[in-house]
C-alpha cells in the first residue's frame, strides 16, 4: 500500500506539531505545509533548512518570503492537489472556508478544535469513537482538554463502565511565546458547564458530564480534576491499574519529582523530546482518592501536543488505513514511540 | 456587662485584621497588640498615629523601636495581664509556647490555623460548631480555605442535609506583598486528600470529604470547586436560595463583572473596605450546575480576611458571650457590617 | 472665593480616584461623576450609599440602572452645565469627542494620558510646568509613568540642573482586577525610545531623554531605573538629600522591608489608605549608585493613583486658583495629606 | 592529539547542558556525569537509554538507583580518575569541597557561577579574558547574566573602546520546572550595585560598571538594558554593525515576531534545539538608541544555556587546546553550530 499523502494548513503551534507527527508515521508522507506570512515558525523552518515544503495560502505576499530567501513550493491549491488528506489547523473560521476547496478537489480533511462541529461529519477521538470516523471525509478533533480528559474517562469506561463525571479544569491561559492573550495575577471563571464537559457527552453519549473551568496565569499545561462515578465502585487500585496500562497516560508521582505541570514540561525537555513536547497526559498517582463510591484524580494536559496522536488516528480512520481503534492507535503509538518506555 | 478585653499576639497579615475586627465589636475592647520587630505593619501602625497600643514579645530589641520613635506600652506579659482572651496569630509553633503563659495567667486564647490542633480544646467554626466552643479556654480556628468551605457546606447541610463533598482547591500561593514564598508559571500539586477535606470532617463529622489541592501563582483569593452530595437531591435553585440567605456568602455573577478572584478584590477596594478586604466568601451563581443528584459550584476565599468573623465568633464562644451560634454570628455580623447591604 | 465646581467623566480606575481626590480638596466641590453602564465601580458606589451623584453619558441605558435601584441624577450634559471644570478620564478617544461639549458649554477640562496631546492647550505636570497651565482651558495630564518620572527628574533638575536621562521602564502590564489585558510568563519589549522619554522632553525641553520599556506580568506598580546626567556631578548624598525633601517622593529602604513594588502596595493597604493607594512615588535609597559623573536610581510608580495629585494641581492651574506651582502643589498636598508624616 | 577527557559533577539544569555541550565537541570526550539521587534529570537520562555513563557522588544511596534499574558506572572518585578536567556544576559550596579531590588527583576543573571566586585561579570569560585562563588548573565561569552581558560589552569594547556601563537587569526569577524558588505578582529589588556589574569589572578591569537588578516573575530569560559610554561616541549604526558580526549575539527585531523573552524560547523550541535552548544572547535592534554620546540597548540572556559555550572555551583554555580566544571560540562555535546560520 502506498503512503497516504498529507498536507498541513496553518503552520502555527499545532500545525508545526502535526507536520512533525505525520513525518514520523511510516505509512504517511508529509507533502507540505501552508501558511500566510513569514512568521517565526516559518523562519525557524527556513533556519532548519526547509525539512518541509512550504506553500502559500491565498492572500500571502510572496515578496516577503522572497526577500528573506525562503523557498516557496507553490500555492495552497497546488498543495491540496497533491494530497489525500489535509490537516487543517488554520485560525478558527478559516477551516470552514478551506473546506470548500477540499470538497471541490475531493480531498479529505481533519479540522482542529477551533472550528465549529458542523464543519465535520464526525467529532472524533482516536480511542473513544474511532470506528465512527472510518471512511468519513471530514473529521473534527476534540480540543486539547477534551482529548486528554476523554483518554482518562474512556480508559475507566472500558475497564469498569462509567456513568458520570464532574470536572474542574484549571486551564493554562496561554502557550509559551504567546503575547496576544494572557492573564496577570488573576483566576478567571467561565460560565458552567464548561464546553469540555458538553463535548465529552457528544463523544461518549452514555456518560453524563458537567464541570467548571477556571483560567490560571500559567503556560505549561492544564490540570483537570475528575470526580468519576462508575457503574460500580472503582477503587484507587482499580483506577491505577487501568491508567497504568494506557499507552497515552503517564502515571507520575510527586515523590519522584513531578511536583506539577512545569515538572512534566521540564522532564520532556530533558528527555530530548522536540520542543519539550509530551504526547501523553500525566496522571498523578498521589491524586487518586475515593469519594464514597466515586473516584477522584488529577490529570495534566500538555496543550500544545496532546491532540497530535489522536489526529494521526484520525488520518487512519478517514483514510480507512485501519478498521479498529485498537489497530490504529497501536500504529500511531508505535510511530510516535508512545508508551514504549513503559513496556521496557 | 463590661466589655471583653482582647489582646492580639503577632501583628502580621492576620493579626492586623484581628485587631481591626475586635476594635469594631461594640462589646469588646482591644487592649493592645504584640510583636517582635518594627516590621512594615508596625511602621504603618506608627504612621497612622498608634491607634492600638504596642507591646513587645520576649526577644524583641526595644532600641530598634525607640530609634524610630515608635511608642511601646509594655511587655507581652504585661499585655496578657490586662486581657480576658488572647488572639494568637504568631508564626506557627510560637502559639503553643505562648499557651504556657496564657495558662499561667488564667487567660483564654484562640489560635490560628498554623498551630497544631492539639494546642486547643476545640477546633472551631462559628457556624458549624459554635456550641462546642462555649466556655472553653482554648480554641483553634479553621484555616482560611476550611473556614470558607465550611460556610458553604454548613449552609447546604443545615438547609437540606449533606452526605459528602469532593473539593478541588485552586490555592493562591502568596498574599500581596509576600516575597518569602511564591511560584512562577507553575501549578503545583499537593498529595491528596487535602488537609482541608480532613479538617472539614473534624468539624462536621457526619459529612464525608475528600479533595485535591493545586497551588496557582496568584495572590487574590483561593477558588474552591465543590461537588456536594445531599441526603436528597439539591437542585440549582435550592442551592442558590440557601446561599443567598447566608450573611457571610456573597452570591455574584460573571455578567455583573465578577470575572474572577481579582474582581472581588477590586470591588472590595472600590467599596472602601480597609485594605480592600472582604469578610464574605464569593459564590458564583453561574458556576452552580447539577451533576446527577449532586450539586457543583465554585466559591472564592479571601485568604487574608475570611477567618476574622469566625474568630470574633470564637471570642463570643470562649467567653460565653452568647449561648448559640445564631446569636453570636448575628452579633459579629452586625458589628462587622456583614450582610447589611444584602438586606437593604 | 466660592469653591470650584468639578465633574468627572468616566468612573473607572482613574475616575474613581479623581472623584475621591476632588472630594478631599477644601476649595473644590465634587458635583458628580458620569458613566455609561452599571459597572462594578458604579455598583460599589451604590453599595456605599451614593456618596457622589451619578450622571449618565449619551448612549447609557437608564433602565439598567433603574432595575438595580441605582439613583441617577441626570445626563452628562446636565453635569457639564453645573461645573467649572471637567476631569475627563473616559476611555481613549472619547475625551476628544467630549471636548466639543465642553467648548460649547464654556467649561474647562483636564484630559488623562490616554488622549492625544492635541486635545489640550498644554501637556501638564504640577511640578515641572505649572505656570504654563495657569488660566488655560484644556490641559492634558502626563501618563502615570511620566508623571512619576518627572517628579524625580524635576526634583534633581531644580536642585542641581539636569542635562540628560536614560530610563528603563519595567512596566506592570495590568491593574489588579484587569482581565482585558494581561501577560503570562513573558517580558515584552516596546520599540525604543519609549514614549515616556519623549513626553518628558515635551514637558522639560531643556533635558535630553531616551529609554527602553519592558512589560512585566505584575500589577502592583511600575519600576523605572534612571541614569541621570547633571550639569555637574550629582553624588548619592546630593540626590538623596533632594529626594527626601520632595513631598511626593517617599524614600524607602530594602532593609526596612520595602523589598519591591508589592511591599509598597501592602504598606499602603496597612496604612488604611483607601483602595491601598499611594500618591507618592517610592524611591529606593539602596538603589542610588554613582556611574562616573552620572547618578542612577530606581523609583516605584503606583499606576492607579500617581496622577491624582498632579490632576488636582491641574485644576488649580486651569482655574487660576494659585499663581505658582509652589503654592498649588502645597495646597494639593495639604488636602491629600501628602508628605505630612515625613514632616513629623 | 587525543581527545580531552571531561567529566561533569552535578547533573542538574547546567550539568545536563554541559554534558550535551562536551558531547558535541569533536576534540573532547565526555567520560561521564555524577550525581547524588535519581532526580528527574537522571530518570530522563535513563529513559533516553543512558547516552552518558552515570557515577555516584559520596553520600548517594545506590539502592535507589538499583531499584529503578538505572545502571551506575562507578563512584565520583572513579570518574575523576578517568578525566583530564571536571566541569563542576554542583550546588553552591560543594564545588569548593570537590576541589580537594581534584587537587589530590591532579585533575583540572571549571566551576560554575555559584561558587566563590576564591575557588579558582581565574574568573573566566571565553571572549574577554581567554588568555588569562590558558594552562591554569582552576577556572570559575561568570554567571549567566554576566556571561551574556560581557559578550555585548566586550564586543563594543573591541570595536570601539568602552569606558563605562550602567545596567538594569530584569532578572527572571526561576527556571521552567522550578518550584523551590519563585515570585508571584511582584518585582523585587536587590541592593545596588548588582554583583554582575562588579563581576564585569573583575573581568574587564578597564571598564567602570554599576547597575540595578530587579527580579521579575518569569522563567524565559533575563533582559538587561545597558547604557554604554564609549571612548568615543558609538552611534546606533556602529553598535549594530559590531553586534551583527558577533557569532554569539543574535540580532532580532520586534517586527519579525521577537516580541520578548518568550519569543526567543519559542523560536529555539521551533528550531528543534534540544530543550528549546539557545546559546546566543538575543539583542533587539529596535532597542538600540543613542543617549547623547552614550549608546543604550537591551539584550536577552537564556539563563539555562548561555554559559555552555564559554565553559567549552574554558576547557580549551585550561587544557591549552588553543592559545588564543579567537581560535578557541571559533572551535567551540563550530562544534556547537553557533553563528552558522548567520553566515549562510
Short mmCIF file of C-alpha atoms in Angstrom, two decimals, chain C:
data_model
loop_
_atom_site.label_atom_id
_atom_site.label_comp_id
_atom_site.label_asym_id
_atom_site.label_seq_id
_atom_site.Cartn_x
_atom_site.Cartn_y
_atom_site.Cartn_z
CA UNK C 1 -13.88 82.71 47.00
CA UNK C 2 -16.51 80.12 46.27
CA UNK C 3 -15.45 76.55 45.68
CA UNK C 4 -14.51 75.43 42.20
CA UNK C 5 -17.16 73.03 40.93
CA UNK C 6 -15.71 69.85 39.40
CA UNK C 7 -17.20 66.95 37.47
CA UNK C 8 -15.65 63.63 36.49
CA UNK C 9 -16.30 61.87 33.19
CA UNK C 10 -15.64 58.13 33.29
CA UNK C 11 -15.91 56.44 36.68
CA UNK C 12 -13.27 53.78 36.14
CA UNK C 13 -9.93 53.11 37.78
CA UNK C 14 -8.74 56.71 37.38
CA UNK C 15 -12.14 58.41 37.53
CA UNK C 16 -12.99 56.96 40.93
CA UNK C 17 -9.72 58.21 42.33
CA UNK C 18 -10.09 61.64 40.75
CA UNK C 19 -13.51 61.95 42.37
CA UNK C 20 -12.11 60.95 45.76
CA UNK C 21 -9.23 63.40 45.30
CA UNK C 22 -11.51 66.31 44.47
CA UNK C 23 -13.79 65.45 47.40
CA UNK C 24 -10.80 65.93 49.71
CA UNK C 25 -9.89 69.40 48.38
CA UNK C 26 -11.29 72.01 50.77
CA UNK C 27 -11.58 74.58 48.00
CA UNK C 28 -13.32 72.38 45.45
CA UNK C 29 -16.74 70.78 45.22
CA UNK C 30 -17.33 67.46 43.50
CA UNK C 31 -20.59 67.96 41.62
CA UNK C 32 -20.86 64.45 40.27
CA UNK C 33 -19.49 61.65 38.17
CA UNK C 34 -20.65 60.30 34.82
CA UNK C 35 -20.53 56.86 33.31
CA UNK C 36 -22.17 54.61 30.76
CA UNK C 37 -23.11 51.36 32.46
CA UNK C 38 -23.62 49.83 35.90
CA UNK C 39 -20.05 48.59 36.12
CA UNK C 40 -18.56 47.14 39.27
CA UNK C 41 -17.30 50.63 40.15
CA UNK C 42 -20.84 52.03 39.87
CA UNK C 43 -22.24 49.13 41.87
CA UNK C 44 -19.67 49.82 44.59
CA UNK C 45 -20.70 53.49 44.58
CA UNK C 46 -24.28 52.35 45.10
CA UNK C 47 -23.37 49.84 47.82
CA UNK C 48 -21.52 52.66 49.61
CA UNK C 49 -24.72 54.73 49.63
CA UNK C 50 -24.07 57.07 46.67
CA UNK C 51 -21.55 59.47 48.20
CA UNK C 52 -21.28 61.05 44.72
CA UNK C 53 -24.12 61.91 42.35
CA UNK C 54 -24.18 59.83 39.19
CA UNK C 55 -24.95 61.19 35.71
CA UNK C 56 -25.33 59.13 32.54
CA UNK C 57 -23.36 59.75 29.39
CA UNK C 58 -25.00 59.59 25.96
CA UNK C 59 -25.77 56.04 24.97
CA UNK C 60 -26.32 54.82 28.52
CA UNK C 61 -29.35 52.62 29.08
CA UNK C 62 -31.07 54.08 32.13
CA UNK C 63 -33.30 51.06 32.61
CA UNK C 64 -30.28 49.01 33.64
CA UNK C 65 -29.57 51.41 36.48
CA UNK C 66 -33.24 51.59 37.47
CA UNK C 67 -33.52 47.83 37.63
CA UNK C 68 -30.72 47.79 40.21
CA UNK C 69 -32.21 50.71 42.13
CA UNK C 70 -29.18 52.90 41.42
CA UNK C 71 -30.25 56.58 41.58
CA UNK C 72 -29.36 58.69 38.55
CA UNK C 73 -29.05 62.48 38.91
CA UNK C 74 -29.23 63.45 35.26
CA UNK C 75 -27.45 63.45 31.94
CA UNK C 76 -23.83 64.12 31.16
CA UNK C 77 -24.86 67.44 29.63
CA UNK C 78 -26.65 68.39 32.85
CA UNK C 79 -23.49 67.59 34.79
CA UNK C 80 -21.38 69.72 32.47
CA UNK C 81 -23.87 72.56 32.95
CA UNK C 82 -23.20 72.58 36.69
CA UNK C 83 -19.41 72.64 36.75
CA UNK C 84 -16.47 74.96 36.18
CA UNK C 85 -14.18 72.18 35.01
CA UNK C 86 -14.43 68.55 33.93
CA UNK C 87 -11.84 65.88 34.67
CA UNK C 88 -12.08 63.59 31.68
CA UNK C 89 -10.98 60.02 32.31
CA UNK C 90 -13.10 58.49 29.58
CA UNK C 91 -11.63 55.68 27.50
CA UNK C 92 -9.05 56.91 24.97
CA UNK C 93 -10.58 58.93 22.14
CA UNK C 94 -13.87 59.72 23.89
CA UNK C 95 -12.32 62.71 25.64
CA UNK C 96 -11.64 64.41 22.31
CA UNK C 97 -15.32 63.97 21.44
CA UNK C 98 -16.45 65.26 24.84
CA UNK C 99 -14.33 68.35 24.30
CA UNK C 100 -16.86 69.60 21.76
CA UNK C 101 -19.48 69.71 24.51
CA UNK C 102 -17.08 71.35 26.97
CA UNK C 103 -16.31 74.04 24.41
CA UNK C 104 -19.96 74.61 23.64
CA UNK C 105 -20.71 74.99 27.34
CA UNK C 106 -17.65 77.11 28.10
CA UNK C 107 -16.35 74.58 30.58
CA UNK C 108 -12.67 73.86 31.13
CA UNK C 109 -11.31 70.32 31.11
CA UNK C 110 -8.34 68.19 32.03
CA UNK C 111 -7.73 65.06 29.98
CA UNK C 112 -5.87 61.96 31.11
CA UNK C 113 -2.87 60.31 29.45
CA UNK C 114 -4.90 58.20 27.02
CA UNK C 115 -5.90 61.18 24.84
CA UNK C 116 -3.63 62.60 22.17
CA UNK C 117 -1.70 65.72 23.11
CA UNK C 118 -3.52 67.76 20.51
CA UNK C 119 -6.71 67.66 22.58
CA UNK C 120 -5.18 70.14 25.02
CA UNK C 121 -3.53 73.57 25.08
CA UNK C 122 -0.85 72.37 27.47
CA UNK C 123 0.68 68.99 28.29
CA UNK C 124 0.84 69.47 32.05
CA UNK C 125 2.77 68.45 35.16
CA UNK C 126 2.12 70.13 38.54
CA UNK C 127 5.79 70.48 39.44
CA UNK C 128 7.54 70.81 36.11
CA UNK C 129 5.41 73.31 34.20
CA UNK C 130 2.54 74.53 36.41
CA UNK C 131 2.84 78.11 35.25
CA UNK C 132 2.19 77.13 31.63
CA UNK C 133 -1.21 75.78 32.62
CA UNK C 134 -2.42 78.85 34.53
CA UNK C 135 -5.69 80.09 33.08
CA UNK C 136 -5.67 77.65 30.20
CA UNK C 137 -8.91 75.94 29.18
CA UNK C 138 -7.65 72.48 28.25
CA UNK C 139 -4.84 70.59 29.91
CA UNK C 140 -3.64 67.05 29.36
CA UNK C 141 -2.01 65.22 32.22
CA UNK C 142 1.13 63.19 31.71
CA UNK C 143 0.61 59.41 31.94
CA UNK C 144 1.32 57.56 35.18
CA UNK C 145 4.91 56.62 34.36
CA UNK C 146 5.75 60.04 33.01
CA UNK C 147 4.14 61.81 35.98
CA UNK C 148 6.22 59.87 38.48
CA UNK C 149 9.39 60.02 36.41
CA UNK C 150 9.13 63.79 36.03
CA UNK C 151 8.73 64.23 39.79
CA UNK C 152 12.13 62.66 40.27
CA UNK C 153 13.76 64.32 37.25
CA UNK C 154 12.35 67.76 38.08
CA UNK C 155 13.48 67.31 41.67
CA UNK C 156 17.11 66.80 40.59
CA UNK C 157 16.81 69.45 37.90
CA UNK C 158 15.68 72.14 40.35
CA UNK C 159 18.32 71.21 42.88
CA UNK C 160 21.33 70.70 40.63
CA UNK C 161 20.47 71.15 36.96
CA UNK C 162 19.84 68.16 34.70
CA UNK C 163 21.15 67.52 31.18
CA UNK C 164 20.11 64.04 30.24
CA UNK C 165 18.30 60.91 31.40
CA UNK C 166 18.28 57.34 30.08
CA UNK C 167 15.46 55.31 31.56
CA UNK C 168 14.45 51.66 31.74
CA UNK C 169 10.76 51.24 32.45
CA UNK C 170 9.80 47.90 33.94
CA UNK C 171 6.10 48.28 33.27
CA UNK C 172 3.36 46.49 35.20
CA UNK C 173 1.09 45.19 32.47
CA UNK C 174 -2.33 45.28 34.15
CA UNK C 175 -4.08 46.70 37.21
CA UNK C 176 -5.44 44.45 39.96
CA UNK C 177 -8.82 43.34 38.65
CA UNK C 178 -7.94 43.65 34.95
CA UNK C 179 -8.83 40.75 32.69
CA UNK C 180 -8.98 42.52 29.34
CA UNK C 181 -5.21 42.80 29.18
CA UNK C 182 -2.50 40.70 30.70
CA UNK C 183 0.71 38.84 30.04
CA UNK C 184 1.67 35.38 31.24
CA UNK C 185 5.26 34.38 31.93
CA UNK C 186 6.80 36.77 29.45
CA UNK C 187 8.70 40.03 29.29
CA UNK C 188 7.56 42.07 26.28
CA UNK C 189 9.62 44.73 24.52
CA UNK C 190 8.40 48.05 23.15
CA UNK C 191 10.30 49.79 20.39
CA UNK C 192 12.72 52.33 21.77
CA UNK C 193 12.69 55.16 22.58
CA UNK C 194 9.74 54.83 24.95
CA UNK C 195 7.03 57.48 24.70
CA UNK C 196 7.65 58.40 28.34
CA UNK C 197 11.12 59.65 27.42
CA UNK C 198 9.69 61.68 24.56
CA UNK C 199 6.94 63.04 26.84
CA UNK C 200 9.50 64.07 29.41
CA UNK C 201 11.26 66.16 26.76
CA UNK C 202 7.97 67.87 25.87
CA UNK C 203 7.47 68.92 29.50
CA UNK C 204 11.16 69.56 30.28
CA UNK C 205 12.53 70.68 26.88
CA UNK C 206 16.00 71.50 28.23
CA UNK C 207 16.60 67.84 29.18
CA UNK C 208 17.52 65.10 26.68
CA UNK C 209 15.78 61.79 27.37
CA UNK C 210 15.64 58.32 25.90
CA UNK C 211 14.73 54.92 27.18
CA UNK C 212 13.58 51.34 26.84
CA UNK C 213 10.30 49.93 28.11
CA UNK C 214 9.79 46.28 29.06
CA UNK C 215 6.36 44.95 30.06
CA UNK C 216 6.26 42.55 33.02
CA UNK C 217 3.43 40.33 34.24
CA UNK C 218 2.71 42.07 37.54
CA UNK C 219 0.05 44.51 38.74
CA UNK C 220 1.45 46.46 41.69
CA UNK C 221 3.34 49.38 40.20
CA UNK C 222 5.94 50.12 37.57
CA UNK C 223 9.62 50.37 38.47
CA UNK C 224 11.79 52.79 36.50
CA UNK C 225 15.55 52.90 36.65
CA UNK C 226 17.03 56.27 35.72
CA UNK C 227 20.58 57.11 34.67
CA UNK C 228 20.71 60.90 35.10
CA UNK C 229 23.46 63.23 33.92
CA UNK C 230 23.56 66.51 35.85
CA UNK C 231 25.02 69.79 34.72
CA UNK C 232 27.63 68.95 37.32
CA UNK C 233 28.27 65.65 39.10
CA UNK C 234 25.43 64.66 41.41
CA UNK C 235 26.61 62.43 44.25
CA UNK C 236 24.49 59.86 46.03
CA UNK C 237 24.27 62.15 49.05
CA UNK C 238 23.16 65.11 46.93
CA UNK C 239 20.49 63.06 45.19
CA UNK C 240 19.21 61.60 48.43
CA UNK C 241 19.03 64.99 50.08
CA UNK C 242 16.90 66.39 47.26
CA UNK C 243 14.62 63.35 47.07
CA UNK C 244 13.98 63.31 50.81
CA UNK C 245 12.74 66.89 50.73
CA UNK C 246 10.19 66.25 47.98
CA UNK C 247 6.67 65.77 49.42
CA UNK C 248 5.59 63.43 46.63
CA UNK C 249 8.64 61.18 46.82
CA UNK C 250 8.82 58.57 49.58
CA UNK C 251 12.37 57.37 50.13
CA UNK C 252 12.33 53.73 51.24
CA UNK C 253 14.89 51.06 52.08
CA UNK C 254 15.06 47.30 51.43
CA UNK C 255 16.24 46.70 55.00
CA UNK C 256 13.07 48.33 56.33
CA UNK C 257 11.01 45.72 54.50
CA UNK C 258 10.33 47.54 51.23
CA UNK C 259 11.51 44.62 49.11
CA UNK C 260 9.75 45.62 45.92
CA UNK C 261 6.62 47.05 44.33
CA UNK C 262 4.27 44.73 46.22
CA UNK C 263 5.67 45.95 49.57
CA UNK C 264 4.57 49.48 48.79
CA UNK C 265 1.09 48.30 47.90
CA UNK C 266 0.89 46.24 51.09
CA UNK C 267 2.15 49.16 53.15
CA UNK C 268 -0.47 51.48 51.67
CA UNK C 269 -3.16 48.91 52.47
CA UNK C 270 -1.88 48.64 56.04
CA UNK C 271 -1.82 52.43 56.33
CA UNK C 272 -5.54 52.35 55.74
CA UNK C 273 -5.23 54.33 52.53
CA UNK C 274 -8.44 53.99 50.51
CA UNK C 275 -8.02 51.16 47.97
CA UNK C 276 -4.46 50.66 49.22
CA UNK C 277 -3.45 53.63 47.08
CA UNK C 278 -0.31 55.69 47.42
CA UNK C 279 0.03 59.18 45.98
CA UNK C 280 3.81 59.30 46.40
CA UNK C 281 6.31 57.52 44.22
CA UNK C 282 8.68 55.26 46.13
CA UNK C 283 12.41 55.74 45.67
CA UNK C 284 14.83 53.12 46.98
CA UNK C 285 17.76 54.63 48.85
CA UNK C 286 19.59 51.32 48.32
CA UNK C 287 19.26 51.72 44.57
CA UNK C 288 21.12 55.01 44.28
CA UNK C 289 24.56 54.48 42.76
CA UNK C 290 27.02 56.72 41.01
CA UNK C 291 28.13 55.86 37.48
CA UNK C 292 31.05 58.14 36.74
CA UNK C 293 29.54 61.60 36.91
CA UNK C 294 26.04 60.21 36.40
CA UNK C 295 23.64 59.14 39.12
CA UNK C 296 21.44 56.02 38.84
CA UNK C 297 18.39 55.12 40.93
CA UNK C 298 15.07 53.27 40.87
CA UNK C 299 11.58 54.61 41.52
CA UNK C 300 8.22 52.91 42.05
CA UNK C 301 5.16 54.29 40.23
CA UNK C 302 1.76 53.39 41.73
CA UNK C 303 -0.06 53.47 38.40
CA UNK C 304 -3.61 53.77 39.67
CA UNK C 305 -3.14 56.81 41.89
CA UNK C 306 0.06 58.64 40.99
CA UNK C 307 -1.58 61.13 38.62
CA UNK C 308 -4.26 62.23 41.09
CA UNK C 309 -2.22 64.94 42.86
CA UNK C 310 -0.93 66.42 39.60
CA UNK C 311 -4.51 66.46 38.27
CA UNK C 312 -5.59 68.45 41.36
CA UNK C 313 -2.68 70.78 40.56
CA UNK C 314 -4.08 71.00 37.05
CA UNK C 315 -7.47 72.20 38.32
CA UNK C 316 -5.65 74.84 40.34
CA UNK C 317 -3.75 75.97 37.25
CA UNK C 318 -6.61 75.95 34.76
CA UNK C 319 -8.92 77.74 37.21
CA UNK C 320 -6.17 80.17 38.26
CA UNK C 321 -6.62 79.16 41.88
CA UNK C 322 -2.90 79.65 42.60
CA UNK C 323 -0.35 81.53 40.57
CA UNK C 324 2.67 79.32 41.17
CA UNK C 325 3.35 75.65 41.26
CA UNK C 326 4.84 76.01 44.70
CA UNK C 327 1.60 77.39 46.11
CA UNK C 328 -0.62 75.00 44.19
CA UNK C 329 1.24 71.79 44.96
CA UNK C 330 1.39 72.80 48.62
CA UNK C 331 -2.41 73.17 48.68
CA UNK C 332 -2.94 69.86 46.93
CA UNK C 333 -0.50 68.14 49.27
CA UNK C 334 -2.20 69.61 52.32
CA UNK C 335 -5.64 68.38 51.31
CA UNK C 336 -4.39 64.95 50.24
CA UNK C 337 -2.20 64.73 53.38
CA UNK C 338 0.88 64.10 51.25
CA UNK C 339 4.22 64.44 52.96
CA UNK C 340 2.74 65.21 56.35
CA UNK C 341 4.17 62.09 58.02
CA UNK C 342 7.62 62.96 56.71
CA UNK C 343 7.49 66.29 58.48
CA UNK C 344 6.58 64.95 61.91
#
